Coordinates of C-alpha atoms and ligand atoms in Angstrom, one line a residue:
M1425 CA 185.1 -94.4 161.9
S1426 CA 182.0 -92.3 162.8
N1427 CA 179.9 -90.9 160.0
R1428 CA 181.2 -87.4 160.1
C1429 CA 181.6 -84.8 157.4
V1430 CA 183.1 -81.3 157.1
V1431 CA 180.7 -78.7 155.7
L1432 CA 182.1 -75.4 154.3
L1433 CA 179.8 -72.8 156.0
S1434 CA 179.9 -69.3 154.5
G1435 CA 176.8 -68.2 156.5
G1436 CA 174.8 -68.1 153.2
L1437 CA 171.5 -70.0 152.7
D1438 CA 173.1 -72.7 150.5
S1439 CA 175.7 -73.8 153.0
M1440 CA 173.1 -73.7 155.8
L1441 CA 170.8 -76.0 153.8
A1442 CA 173.7 -78.4 153.1
I1443 CA 174.2 -78.8 156.8
R1444 CA 170.5 -79.4 157.4
I1445 CA 170.4 -82.1 154.7
M1446 CA 173.4 -83.9 156.3
Q1447 CA 171.8 -83.6 159.8
R1448 CA 168.5 -85.0 158.6
Q1449 CA 170.5 -88.1 157.5
G1450 CA 172.1 -88.4 160.9
V1451 CA 175.6 -87.4 159.6
E1452 CA 177.7 -85.6 162.2
V1453 CA 178.7 -82.1 160.9
E1454 CA 181.9 -80.1 161.6
A1455 CA 181.5 -76.6 160.1
L1456 CA 184.4 -74.9 158.6
N1457 CA 184.5 -71.2 157.6
F1458 CA 187.2 -69.8 155.4
K1459 CA 188.2 -66.2 155.7
T1460 CA 190.4 -64.2 153.4
A1461 CA 191.8 -60.7 153.6
F1462 CA 188.9 -59.7 151.3
T1463 CA 186.0 -61.2 153.2
C1464 CA 183.6 -58.4 154.0
C1465 CA 182.6 -57.8 157.6
Q1466 CA 179.0 -59.0 157.1
D1467 CA 180.0 -62.6 157.6
D1468 CA 177.1 -64.5 159.3
S1469 CA 178.8 -67.9 159.7
G1470 CA 178.9 -67.6 163.5
R1471 CA 175.2 -66.9 163.8
A1472 CA 174.4 -69.6 161.2
A1473 CA 176.5 -72.2 163.2
R1474 CA 174.5 -71.3 166.3
D1475 CA 171.2 -71.6 164.5
L1476 CA 172.2 -75.0 163.2
G1477 CA 173.7 -76.3 166.4
V1478 CA 177.1 -77.2 164.8
R1479 CA 180.7 -76.6 165.9
L1480 CA 182.4 -74.0 163.8
T1481 CA 186.1 -73.7 163.0
V1482 CA 187.4 -70.6 161.2
V1483 CA 190.5 -70.8 159.1
S1484 CA 192.3 -67.9 157.3
Q1485 CA 194.2 -67.8 154.2
E1486 CA 198.0 -68.0 154.3
D1487 CA 200.6 -65.9 152.4
D1488 CA 200.4 -68.1 149.3
Y1489 CA 196.7 -67.0 148.8
L1490 CA 198.0 -63.8 147.3
D1491 CA 199.7 -65.8 144.5
L1492 CA 196.4 -66.9 143.2
V1493 CA 194.9 -63.4 143.4
R1494 CA 197.8 -62.1 141.4
K1495 CA 197.9 -64.9 138.8
P1496 CA 194.9 -67.2 138.9
R1497 CA 195.3 -70.3 136.9
F1498 CA 191.6 -70.4 136.0
G1499 CA 191.2 -66.6 135.5
Y1500 CA 189.1 -63.9 137.1
G1501 CA 185.3 -63.4 137.3
K1502 CA 183.8 -60.0 136.6
G1503 CA 186.1 -58.3 139.1
A1504 CA 189.4 -59.3 140.7
N1505 CA 187.7 -62.5 142.0
P1506 CA 189.7 -65.7 141.1
C1507 CA 186.8 -67.8 142.2
V1508 CA 187.8 -71.2 140.8
D1509 CA 191.4 -71.0 142.2
C1510 CA 190.0 -69.6 145.5
R1511 CA 187.6 -72.6 145.8
I1512 CA 190.3 -75.0 145.1
Y1513 CA 192.4 -73.4 147.8
M1514 CA 189.4 -73.5 150.3
F1515 CA 188.8 -77.2 149.5
E1516 CA 192.4 -78.0 150.0
K1517 CA 192.1 -76.5 153.5
A1518 CA 188.9 -78.4 154.0
K1519 CA 190.6 -81.7 153.0
Q1520 CA 193.4 -81.1 155.6
F1521 CA 190.7 -80.3 158.2
M1522 CA 188.7 -83.4 157.3
E1523 CA 191.8 -85.5 158.0
Q1524 CA 192.5 -83.7 161.3
V1525 CA 189.0 -84.2 162.7
G1526 CA 188.6 -87.8 161.3
A1527 CA 185.7 -86.9 159.0
R1528 CA 185.0 -89.1 155.9
F1529 CA 184.1 -86.4 153.3
V1530 CA 183.5 -82.8 152.6
V1531 CA 180.2 -81.1 151.8
S1532 CA 179.5 -77.8 150.1
G1533 CA 176.3 -75.9 149.3
E1534 CA 177.3 -75.1 145.7
V1535 CA 174.5 -75.2 143.2
V1536 CA 175.2 -76.0 139.6
G1537 CA 174.8 -72.9 137.4
Q1538 CA 174.1 -70.6 140.3
R1539 CA 177.2 -68.4 139.9
P1540 CA 178.8 -67.4 136.6
M1541 CA 182.2 -68.3 137.8
S1542 CA 183.1 -71.4 139.9
Q1543 CA 179.6 -73.0 139.8
K1544 CA 179.4 -74.0 136.2
R1545 CA 179.2 -77.8 135.8
R1546 CA 182.8 -78.0 134.4
D1547 CA 184.2 -75.9 137.3
F1548 CA 182.7 -78.4 139.8
D1549 CA 185.0 -81.1 138.3
I1550 CA 188.0 -78.8 138.2
I1551 CA 187.6 -77.8 141.8
A1552 CA 187.0 -81.4 143.1
H1553 CA 190.0 -82.7 141.1
H1554 CA 192.6 -79.9 141.9
S1555 CA 191.7 -79.7 145.6
G1556 CA 192.6 -83.4 145.8
L1557 CA 189.1 -84.3 147.1
D1558 CA 187.8 -85.8 143.9
D1559 CA 184.7 -87.8 144.8
L1560 CA 185.0 -87.1 148.5
L1561 CA 183.3 -83.8 147.7
L1562 CA 179.6 -83.9 147.9
R1563 CA 177.2 -81.1 146.8
P1564 CA 173.9 -82.3 148.2
L1565 CA 171.8 -79.5 146.6
S1566 CA 172.8 -80.5 143.1
A1567 CA 173.9 -84.1 143.8
K1568 CA 171.3 -85.7 141.5
M1569 CA 172.6 -83.8 138.6
L1570 CA 176.1 -85.1 139.2
P1571 CA 177.7 -88.5 139.2
P1572 CA 177.3 -90.3 142.5
T1573 CA 180.2 -89.5 144.9
L1574 CA 181.9 -92.0 147.2
P1575 CA 179.7 -91.1 150.2
E1576 CA 176.7 -91.9 148.1
R1577 CA 178.1 -95.1 146.6
E1578 CA 179.2 -96.4 150.0
G1579 CA 175.8 -95.5 151.6
W1580 CA 177.2 -93.0 154.0
V1581 CA 174.5 -90.7 152.7
D1582 CA 171.3 -91.7 150.9
R1583 CA 171.3 -90.2 147.4
E1584 CA 167.5 -90.5 147.2
Q1585 CA 167.3 -87.8 149.9
L1586 CA 169.6 -85.4 148.0
Y1587 CA 168.5 -82.7 145.5
D1588 CA 168.7 -81.8 141.8
I1589 CA 168.7 -78.0 142.1
C1590 CA 170.3 -75.9 139.4
G1591 CA 170.4 -72.3 138.2
R1592 CA 170.1 -68.9 139.9
S1593 CA 166.6 -68.9 141.2
R1594 CA 166.3 -69.1 145.0
K1595 CA 162.7 -70.2 145.0
K1596 CA 163.4 -73.8 145.8
L1597 CA 166.1 -73.0 148.3
I1598 CA 163.7 -70.6 150.2
A1599 CA 161.0 -73.3 150.2
M1600 CA 163.5 -75.8 151.6
A1601 CA 164.6 -73.2 154.3
K1602 CA 161.0 -73.1 155.4
E1603 CA 160.7 -76.9 155.3
F1604 CA 163.8 -77.2 157.5
D1605 CA 162.5 -74.4 159.8
L1606 CA 165.6 -72.2 159.5
P1607 CA 165.1 -69.2 161.8
N1608 CA 167.0 -66.7 159.5
I1609 CA 167.1 -66.7 155.7
P1610 CA 170.1 -64.7 154.7
S1611 CA 170.0 -62.6 151.5
P1612 CA 172.3 -63.5 148.7
S1613 CA 175.8 -62.0 148.9
T1614 CA 179.3 -63.1 148.0
G1615 CA 180.7 -61.4 151.1
C1616 CA 183.9 -60.9 149.1
A1617 CA 185.3 -57.5 148.2
L1618 CA 187.1 -58.9 145.2
T1619 CA 183.8 -59.1 143.4
E1620 CA 183.2 -55.3 143.7
P1621 CA 184.2 -53.2 140.7
K1622 CA 185.7 -50.3 142.6
F1623 CA 187.7 -52.4 144.9
S1624 CA 188.8 -54.6 141.9
R1625 CA 190.3 -51.5 140.2
K1626 CA 192.5 -51.0 143.2
V1627 CA 193.5 -54.6 143.3
F1628 CA 194.5 -54.6 139.6
D1629 CA 196.4 -51.4 140.1
L1630 CA 198.4 -53.0 142.9
I1631 CA 199.0 -56.3 141.0
E1632 CA 200.3 -54.3 138.0
L1633 CA 202.4 -51.7 139.7
A1634 CA 203.4 -53.4 143.0
P1635 CA 203.7 -57.1 142.1
T1636 CA 205.5 -58.0 145.4
A1637 CA 202.9 -56.2 147.6
T1638 CA 202.1 -58.1 150.7
F1639 CA 199.0 -58.4 152.9
W1640 CA 199.3 -55.0 154.7
E1641 CA 199.1 -53.3 151.3
Y1642 CA 196.1 -55.4 150.3
D1643 CA 194.5 -54.7 153.6
L1644 CA 194.9 -51.0 153.0
L1645 CA 192.8 -51.2 149.8
S1646 CA 189.6 -51.1 151.9
V1647 CA 190.7 -47.9 153.7
G1648 CA 190.4 -44.3 152.4
R1649 CA 190.7 -42.8 148.9
H1650 CA 193.6 -44.1 146.8
Y1651 CA 195.4 -41.7 144.5
R1652 CA 198.3 -42.8 142.3
F1653 CA 201.1 -40.3 141.9
D1654 CA 203.4 -42.4 139.7
K1655 CA 204.2 -46.1 139.0
H1656 CA 205.9 -46.5 142.4
T1657 CA 204.0 -44.1 144.6
K1658 CA 200.5 -43.6 145.8
V1659 CA 198.7 -41.6 148.5
V1660 CA 195.8 -42.9 150.6
V1661 CA 193.6 -40.2 152.3
G1662 CA 191.3 -41.2 155.2
R1663 CA 187.6 -40.5 154.7
K1664 CA 186.6 -40.7 158.3
E1665 CA 188.2 -40.8 161.8
S1666 CA 188.4 -44.6 161.9
E1667 CA 190.3 -44.6 158.6
N1668 CA 192.6 -41.9 159.8
I1669 CA 193.4 -44.0 162.8
Q1670 CA 194.0 -47.1 160.6
L1671 CA 196.4 -45.1 158.4
Q1672 CA 198.4 -44.0 161.5
Y1673 CA 198.4 -47.6 162.7
T1674 CA 199.7 -48.8 159.3
H1675 CA 202.5 -46.3 159.3
R1676 CA 203.8 -47.8 162.6
L1677 CA 203.9 -51.4 161.2
P1678 CA 207.5 -52.6 160.8
E1679 CA 206.8 -53.8 157.3
A1680 CA 205.4 -50.4 156.3
N1681 CA 208.5 -48.4 157.4
S1682 CA 209.0 -46.8 154.0
T1683 CA 205.7 -44.9 154.3
A1684 CA 205.3 -41.2 155.1
L1685 CA 202.4 -40.1 157.3
L1686 CA 200.8 -36.6 157.0
M1687 CA 198.4 -35.2 159.6
P1688 CA 197.0 -31.7 160.0
D1689 CA 198.9 -29.8 162.7
N1690 CA 196.6 -26.9 163.5
F1691 CA 193.4 -27.5 161.5
A1692 CA 190.9 -30.2 161.1
G1693 CA 191.4 -32.6 158.2
P1694 CA 192.2 -36.1 157.2
T1695 CA 195.3 -38.2 157.6
A1696 CA 197.2 -39.2 154.5
L1697 CA 199.7 -42.0 154.0
L1698 CA 202.3 -41.9 151.2
L1699 CA 203.4 -45.3 149.9
G1700 CA 206.6 -45.3 147.9
E1701 CA 209.6 -43.1 147.8
P1702 CA 208.9 -39.8 149.6
T1703 CA 210.5 -37.6 147.0
P1704 CA 209.8 -33.8 147.3
Q1705 CA 207.4 -34.0 144.3
A1706 CA 205.5 -37.0 145.9
L1707 CA 205.3 -35.2 149.2
D1708 CA 204.0 -32.0 147.6
Y1709 CA 201.3 -34.1 145.9
A1710 CA 200.4 -35.8 149.3
I1711 CA 200.3 -32.4 151.1
A1712 CA 198.1 -30.9 148.4
L1713 CA 195.7 -33.9 148.5
L1714 CA 195.4 -33.6 152.3
T1715 CA 194.8 -29.9 151.9
R1716 CA 192.2 -30.5 149.2
H1717 CA 190.2 -32.8 151.5
S1718 CA 190.3 -30.3 154.5
N1719 CA 188.0 -27.5 155.2
F1720 CA 189.8 -24.7 156.8
E1721 CA 186.8 -22.5 157.2
E1722 CA 185.1 -24.9 159.5
T1723 CA 188.2 -25.5 161.5
A1724 CA 187.8 -24.2 165.0
D1725 CA 191.3 -24.4 166.3
L1726 CA 193.1 -22.5 163.5
E1727 CA 194.1 -19.1 164.8
E1728 CA 193.4 -16.3 162.3
S1729 CA 197.0 -15.4 162.0
A1730 CA 198.4 -19.0 161.9
A1731 CA 199.2 -20.5 158.5
P1732 CA 197.8 -24.1 158.2
Q1733 CA 200.6 -26.6 158.9
I1734 CA 200.9 -30.3 158.3
R1735 CA 202.9 -32.7 160.5
L1736 CA 204.9 -35.0 158.2
S1737 CA 206.5 -38.1 159.6
T1738 CA 208.9 -40.3 157.7
H1739 CA 211.0 -43.2 158.9
D1740 CA 213.8 -40.7 159.7
E1741 CA 212.2 -37.5 160.9
T1742 CA 209.1 -35.6 161.9
R1743 CA 208.7 -31.9 160.8
T1744 CA 205.9 -29.5 159.9
V1745 CA 205.3 -28.2 156.4
A1746 CA 202.9 -25.6 155.0
A1747 CA 199.5 -26.9 153.7
C1748 CA 198.9 -25.9 150.2
V1749 CA 196.9 -27.0 147.2
S1750 CA 198.1 -27.7 143.6
E1751 CA 196.3 -28.1 140.3
A1752 CA 197.5 -31.7 140.0
A1753 CA 195.9 -32.5 143.4
L1754 CA 192.7 -30.6 142.5
A1755 CA 192.4 -32.6 139.3
A1756 CA 193.4 -35.9 140.8
K1757 CA 191.0 -38.9 140.5
T1758 CA 191.1 -41.9 142.7
I1759 CA 192.3 -45.2 141.4
A1760 CA 188.7 -46.5 142.0
A1761 CA 187.5 -43.5 139.9
D1762 CA 185.2 -42.3 142.6
Ligands
SF4_2707 S1 183.7 -64.6 145.8 FE1 185.7 -64.3 146.7 S2 185.8 -65.7 148.5 FE2 184.1 -66.4 147.1 S3 185.1 -67.9 145.8 FE3 185.2 -65.9 144.7 S4 187.2 -65.1 145.3 FE4 186.8 -66.7 146.8

């Protein structure tokens, strides 16, 4: 068996250094990047893999990932981030990948004490154990603070050339990046929307009021302003053209066939998507929100005599309705409270 390992590569500095440490010892590296529906777009794993000269495989979460977001066994961090459960899930995927590519062990750039959740000393043991990797999981940046793993005991890697870094300071890591001649030193970022307070409020709202929500509803959380009408109904209003297009696209998804789409007919304004039962009251609320976020005075194509109209499409029909505002819509606050 060749001396090959799988390294989880997020694109951050820690995982890049973990790869360099393995390469320096002559260990062959297969990089694995794990994406979730909540991974932000500034994922630099592709560039990092190129800089490091390693082959990169990207895997996505499956449907069961939402179970751990809804009910994490080891709890949430400051936001809706179930980091310990999420890392266990990632390392389970890494273990499967390790077996597929004939690697001997898995490596991660985790540093003891660097993050309040998931990188506490105790969390390291929980993650290694529950992922099934146990001592096939090597953390080279903090290895000397941890019991020797199988790769170290077997001599597949030299423990003497591993590190004893702990805590939040990046000083030593940046010094190592220079020593290893890394061309780009990424700034620290979780790259995960679940850690963001505003996004987390929308996630918790969905978990509480739509416990069976699926990925398309979670995907929608990063689009537009979200207003809750009642326990079963909410309205999403686009903030820019790309979001209006995404709301129109979502409305056409087969699994979103209970949504209602509202678009200005003869004036400029945003698109709105109603999720839930399109009762007359809920539709009035959605119409009023769309009207509130429009600016008739700046609309060029509204004839002076024409009343502003909204095109309303449900699963069964398309019709036009009059635009109007209401006190409830004027007073409405988004779920994210922005
Ligand atoms: S920050 Fe997000 S992606 Fe990273 S471990 Fe936590 S939940 Fe998972």
